[in-house]
């Protein structure tokens, strides 16, 4: 009996006896421009433009003052219709296959990017099963996802 009591006591002592606190000093690195956009079929296009930041930084966003941006959708140029913080909203609704080109100017540096709006994947053979034979209710959902892997 003493052996069985000694083993859990020894294990808990070994696992909880050490603690090391790591001090992380504020890290000042070069702030890089970050452009983030996820164009989606049937949605208004918006682009997030901000500076990179240290992971312990308490500021939620790092907007870039004085930046200009334009987007071409299938060769038609759009300027932002609204800017809220780091988000630039454009007056266009995305469709499958739209070709986008972005150009942003930040303090004399020009940033460009291109993409194509991918078609939504097709969901086939949806099945759902509910099991209530135990104390917990389990639900299993299965679906075949047909994506468009050949898209650039």
PDB file of C-alpha atoms in Angstrom:
ATOM      1  CA  UNK A   1       0.000   0.000   0.000  1.00  0.00           C
ATOM      2  CA  UNK A   2       2.864   2.364   0.803  1.00  0.00           C
ATOM      3  CA  UNK A   3       4.352   1.793  -2.668  1.00  0.00           C
ATOM      4  CA  UNK A   4       1.092   2.841  -4.332  1.00  0.00           C
ATOM      5  CA  UNK A   5       0.897   6.028  -2.261  1.00  0.00           C
ATOM      6  CA  UNK A   6       4.543   6.889  -2.748  1.00  0.00           C
ATOM      7  CA  UNK A   7       4.460   6.656  -6.552  1.00  0.00           C
ATOM      8  CA  UNK A   8       1.739   9.346  -7.161  1.00  0.00           C
ATOM      9  CA  UNK A   9       3.286  11.584  -4.503  1.00  0.00           C
ATOM     10  CA  UNK A  10       6.724  11.308  -6.108  1.00  0.00           C
ATOM     11  CA  UNK A  11       5.311  11.893  -9.606  1.00  0.00           C
ATOM     12  CA  UNK A  12       3.421  15.039  -8.545  1.00  0.00           C
ATOM     13  CA  UNK A  13       6.519  16.355  -6.768  1.00  0.00           C
ATOM     14  CA  UNK A  14       8.686  15.871  -9.875  1.00  0.00           C
ATOM     15  CA  UNK A  15       6.159  17.426 -12.253  1.00  0.00           C
ATOM     16  CA  UNK A  16       5.315  20.487 -10.174  1.00  0.00           C
ATOM     17  CA  UNK A  17       8.523  21.313  -8.370  1.00  0.00           C
ATOM     18  CA  UNK A  18      10.140  23.599 -10.965  1.00  0.00           C
ATOM     19  CA  UNK A  19       9.082  26.937 -12.332  1.00  0.00           C
ATOM     20  CA  UNK A  20      11.046  29.236 -14.582  1.00  0.00           C
ATOM     21  CA  UNK A  21       9.781  32.674 -15.500  1.00  0.00           C
ATOM     22  CA  UNK A  22      11.045  33.998 -18.808  1.00  0.00           C
ATOM     23  CA  UNK A  23      11.312  37.750 -19.050  1.00  0.00           C
ATOM     24  CA  UNK A  24      10.617  39.059 -22.543  1.00  0.00           C
ATOM     25  CA  UNK A  25      11.976  42.514 -23.203  1.00  0.00           C
ATOM     26  CA  UNK A  26      10.136  44.764 -25.631  1.00  0.00           C
ATOM     27  CA  UNK A  27      11.529  43.968 -29.026  1.00  0.00           C
ATOM     28  CA  UNK A  28      11.942  46.830 -31.451  1.00  0.00           C
ATOM     29  CA  UNK A  29      12.182  45.473 -34.957  1.00  0.00           C
ATOM     30  CA  UNK A  30      11.744  47.122 -38.284  1.00  0.00           C
ATOM     31  CA  UNK A  31       8.039  47.605 -38.911  1.00  0.00           C
ATOM     32  CA  UNK A  32       7.106  46.013 -42.220  1.00  0.00           C
ATOM     33  CA  UNK A  33       4.023  46.784 -44.293  1.00  0.00           C
ATOM     34  CA  UNK A  34       1.461  43.957 -44.168  1.00  0.00           C
ATOM     35  CA  UNK A  35      -1.296  43.643 -46.784  1.00  0.00           C
ATOM     36  CA  UNK A  36      -4.097  41.175 -46.082  1.00  0.00           C
ATOM     37  CA  UNK A  37      -7.110  40.572 -48.316  1.00  0.00           C
ATOM     38  CA  UNK A  38      -9.334  37.542 -48.826  1.00  0.00           C
ATOM     39  CA  UNK A  39     -11.604  38.203 -51.819  1.00  0.00           C
ATOM     40  CA  UNK A  40     -14.710  36.042 -51.651  1.00  0.00           C
ATOM     41  CA  UNK A  41     -17.507  35.401 -54.138  1.00  0.00           C
ATOM     42  CA  UNK A  42     -20.533  37.618 -53.459  1.00  0.00           C
ATOM     43  CA  UNK A  43     -18.734  39.770 -50.858  1.00  0.00           C
ATOM     44  CA  UNK A  44     -17.549  43.372 -50.892  1.00  0.00           C
ATOM     45  CA  UNK A  45     -13.788  43.608 -51.301  1.00  0.00           C
ATOM     46  CA  UNK A  46     -11.818  44.982 -48.382  1.00  0.00           C
ATOM     47  CA  UNK A  47      -8.088  45.110 -47.810  1.00  0.00           C
ATOM     48  CA  UNK A  48      -6.331  45.374 -44.466  1.00  0.00           C
ATOM     49  CA  UNK A  49      -3.149  47.480 -44.615  1.00  0.00           C
ATOM     50  CA  UNK A  50      -1.049  47.850 -41.460  1.00  0.00           C
ATOM     51  CA  UNK A  51       2.410  47.580 -39.983  1.00  0.00           C
ATOM     52  CA  UNK A  52       3.763  44.354 -38.531  1.00  0.00           C
ATOM     53  CA  UNK A  53       4.111  44.258 -34.753  1.00  0.00           C
ATOM     54  CA  UNK A  54       5.669  42.299 -31.921  1.00  0.00           C
ATOM     55  CA  UNK A  55       3.389  39.529 -30.627  1.00  0.00           C
ATOM     56  CA  UNK A  56       3.277  41.024 -27.114  1.00  0.00           C
ATOM     57  CA  UNK A  57       2.367  44.476 -28.421  1.00  0.00           C
ATOM     58  CA  UNK A  58      -0.802  45.683 -26.701  1.00  0.00           C
ATOM     59  CA  UNK A  59      -2.050  47.836 -29.586  1.00  0.00           C
ATOM     60  CA  UNK A  60      -4.782  46.058 -31.548  1.00  0.00           C
ATOM     61  CA  UNK A  61      -3.919  47.641 -34.902  1.00  0.00           C
ATOM     62  CA  UNK A  62      -1.142  49.608 -36.508  1.00  0.00           C
ATOM     63  CA  UNK A  63      -2.705  51.736 -39.241  1.00  0.00           C
ATOM     64  CA  UNK A  64      -0.492  53.418 -41.799  1.00  0.00           C
ATOM     65  CA  UNK A  65      -0.989  57.170 -42.090  1.00  0.00           C
ATOM     66  CA  UNK A  66      -0.892  58.691 -45.573  1.00  0.00           C
ATOM     67  CA  UNK A  67      -1.130  55.423 -47.523  1.00  0.00           C
ATOM     68  CA  UNK A  68      -2.940  55.350 -50.861  1.00  0.00           C
ATOM     69  CA  UNK A  69      -4.421  52.266 -52.445  1.00  0.00           C
ATOM     70  CA  UNK A  70      -6.260  51.232 -55.582  1.00  0.00           C
ATOM     71  CA  UNK A  71      -7.568  47.917 -56.880  1.00  0.00           C
ATOM     72  CA  UNK A  72      -8.219  46.834 -60.449  1.00  0.00           C
ATOM     73  CA  UNK A  73     -10.948  44.230 -60.923  1.00  0.00           C
ATOM     74  CA  UNK A  74     -10.870  42.725 -64.422  1.00  0.00           C
ATOM     75  CA  UNK A  75      -9.060  45.853 -65.626  1.00  0.00           C
ATOM     76  CA  UNK A  76     -11.477  48.366 -64.014  1.00  0.00           C
ATOM     77  CA  UNK A  77      -9.806  50.566 -61.403  1.00  0.00           C
ATOM     78  CA  UNK A  78     -11.446  51.289 -58.030  1.00  0.00           C
ATOM     79  CA  UNK A  79     -10.466  53.621 -55.220  1.00  0.00           C
ATOM     80  CA  UNK A  80     -11.555  52.924 -51.610  1.00  0.00           C
ATOM     81  CA  UNK A  81     -15.105  54.048 -50.814  1.00  0.00           C
ATOM     82  CA  UNK A  82     -14.395  53.975 -47.062  1.00  0.00           C
ATOM     83  CA  UNK A  83     -11.419  53.593 -44.733  1.00  0.00           C
ATOM     84  CA  UNK A  84     -11.951  52.404 -41.151  1.00  0.00           C
ATOM     85  CA  UNK A  85      -8.751  52.003 -39.172  1.00  0.00           C
ATOM     86  CA  UNK A  86      -6.600  49.606 -41.171  1.00  0.00           C
ATOM     87  CA  UNK A  87      -9.444  48.421 -43.444  1.00  0.00           C
ATOM     88  CA  UNK A  88      -9.954  49.830 -46.937  1.00  0.00           C
ATOM     89  CA  UNK A  89     -13.395  49.066 -48.399  1.00  0.00           C
ATOM     90  CA  UNK A  90     -13.906  49.076 -52.172  1.00  0.00           C
ATOM     91  CA  UNK A  91     -17.236  49.627 -54.011  1.00  0.00           C
ATOM     92  CA  UNK A  92     -17.259  46.285 -55.820  1.00  0.00           C
ATOM     93  CA  UNK A  93     -18.726  42.840 -55.165  1.00  0.00           C
ATOM     94  CA  UNK A  94     -16.450  39.925 -56.022  1.00  0.00           C
ATOM     95  CA  UNK A  95     -17.388  37.103 -58.425  1.00  0.00           C
ATOM     96  CA  UNK A  96     -15.769  33.761 -59.240  1.00  0.00           C
ATOM     97  CA  UNK A  97     -12.831  34.197 -61.598  1.00  0.00           C
ATOM     98  CA  UNK A  98     -12.395  37.964 -61.067  1.00  0.00           C
ATOM     99  CA  UNK A  99      -8.781  39.003 -61.636  1.00  0.00           C
ATOM    100  CA  UNK A 100      -7.562  41.457 -58.992  1.00  0.00           C
ATOM    101  CA  UNK A 101      -4.518  43.719 -59.011  1.00  0.00           C
ATOM    102  CA  UNK A 102      -3.691  45.791 -55.945  1.00  0.00           C
ATOM    103  CA  UNK A 103      -1.372  48.767 -55.757  1.00  0.00           C
ATOM    104  CA  UNK A 104      -0.564  50.517 -52.474  1.00  0.00           C
ATOM    105  CA  UNK A 105       1.825  53.397 -51.906  1.00  0.00           C
ATOM    106  CA  UNK A 106       3.349  53.748 -48.450  1.00  0.00           C
ATOM    107  CA  UNK A 107       5.901  56.491 -47.763  1.00  0.00           C
ATOM    108  CA  UNK A 108       7.366  56.375 -51.276  1.00  0.00           C
ATOM    109  CA  UNK A 109       7.324  52.574 -51.576  1.00  0.00           C
ATOM    110  CA  UNK A 110       4.917  50.914 -54.001  1.00  0.00           C
ATOM    111  CA  UNK A 111       3.486  47.498 -53.162  1.00  0.00           C
ATOM    112  CA  UNK A 112       1.719  45.389 -55.786  1.00  0.00           C
ATOM    113  CA  UNK A 113      -0.144  42.095 -55.629  1.00  0.00           C
ATOM    114  CA  UNK A 114      -2.330  40.028 -57.956  1.00  0.00           C
ATOM    115  CA  UNK A 115      -4.809  37.211 -57.418  1.00  0.00           C
ATOM    116  CA  UNK A 116      -7.892  35.516 -58.828  1.00  0.00           C
ATOM    117  CA  UNK A 117     -11.129  35.072 -56.858  1.00  0.00           C
ATOM    118  CA  UNK A 118     -11.464  31.288 -56.513  1.00  0.00           C
ATOM    119  CA  UNK A 119     -14.806  29.582 -57.086  1.00  0.00           C
ATOM    120  CA  UNK A 120     -16.531  28.226 -54.019  1.00  0.00           C
ATOM    121  CA  UNK A 121     -15.985  24.483 -53.486  1.00  0.00           C
ATOM    122  CA  UNK A 122     -18.916  22.157 -54.095  1.00  0.00           C
ATOM    123  CA  UNK A 123     -20.265  20.101 -51.205  1.00  0.00           C
ATOM    124  CA  UNK A 124     -21.609  16.664 -52.194  1.00  0.00           C
ATOM    125  CA  UNK A 125     -22.926  13.551 -50.415  1.00  0.00           C
ATOM    126  CA  UNK A 126     -23.849  15.223 -47.128  1.00  0.00           C
ATOM    127  CA  UNK A 127     -24.681  12.669 -44.428  1.00  0.00           C
ATOM    128  CA  UNK A 128     -25.440  13.171 -40.749  1.00  0.00           C
ATOM    129  CA  UNK A 129     -25.801  10.627 -37.949  1.00  0.00           C
ATOM    130  CA  UNK A 130     -26.931  11.248 -34.393  1.00  0.00           C
ATOM    131  CA  UNK A 131     -26.149   8.753 -31.623  1.00  0.00           C
ATOM    132  CA  UNK A 132     -28.165   9.121 -28.417  1.00  0.00           C
ATOM    133  CA  UNK A 133     -27.450   5.654 -27.025  1.00  0.00           C
ATOM    134  CA  UNK A 134     -25.004   6.937 -24.391  1.00  0.00           C
ATOM    135  CA  UNK A 135     -25.082   9.657 -21.740  1.00  0.00           C
ATOM    136  CA  UNK A 136     -23.748  12.094 -24.346  1.00  0.00           C
ATOM    137  CA  UNK A 137     -25.303  12.844 -27.707  1.00  0.00           C
ATOM    138  CA  UNK A 138     -22.856  12.428 -30.571  1.00  0.00           C
ATOM    139  CA  UNK A 139     -23.314  13.818 -34.056  1.00  0.00           C
ATOM    140  CA  UNK A 140     -21.246  12.792 -37.070  1.00  0.00           C
ATOM    141  CA  UNK A 141     -21.386  14.844 -40.252  1.00  0.00           C
ATOM    142  CA  UNK A 142     -19.619  13.769 -43.438  1.00  0.00           C
ATOM    143  CA  UNK A 143     -19.341  15.590 -46.743  1.00  0.00           C
ATOM    144  CA  UNK A 144     -17.357  15.257 -49.961  1.00  0.00           C
ATOM    145  CA  UNK A 145     -15.566  18.494 -50.780  1.00  0.00           C
ATOM    146  CA  UNK A 146     -14.870  19.135 -54.468  1.00  0.00           C
ATOM    147  CA  UNK A 147     -12.443  22.034 -54.643  1.00  0.00           C
ATOM    148  CA  UNK A 148     -10.835  23.579 -57.678  1.00  0.00           C
ATOM    149  CA  UNK A 149      -7.220  22.481 -57.245  1.00  0.00           C
ATOM    150  CA  UNK A 150      -6.118  23.687 -60.665  1.00  0.00           C
ATOM    151  CA  UNK A 151      -6.693  27.359 -59.830  1.00  0.00           C
ATOM    152  CA  UNK A 152      -3.543  29.524 -59.746  1.00  0.00           C
TER     153      UNK A 152
END
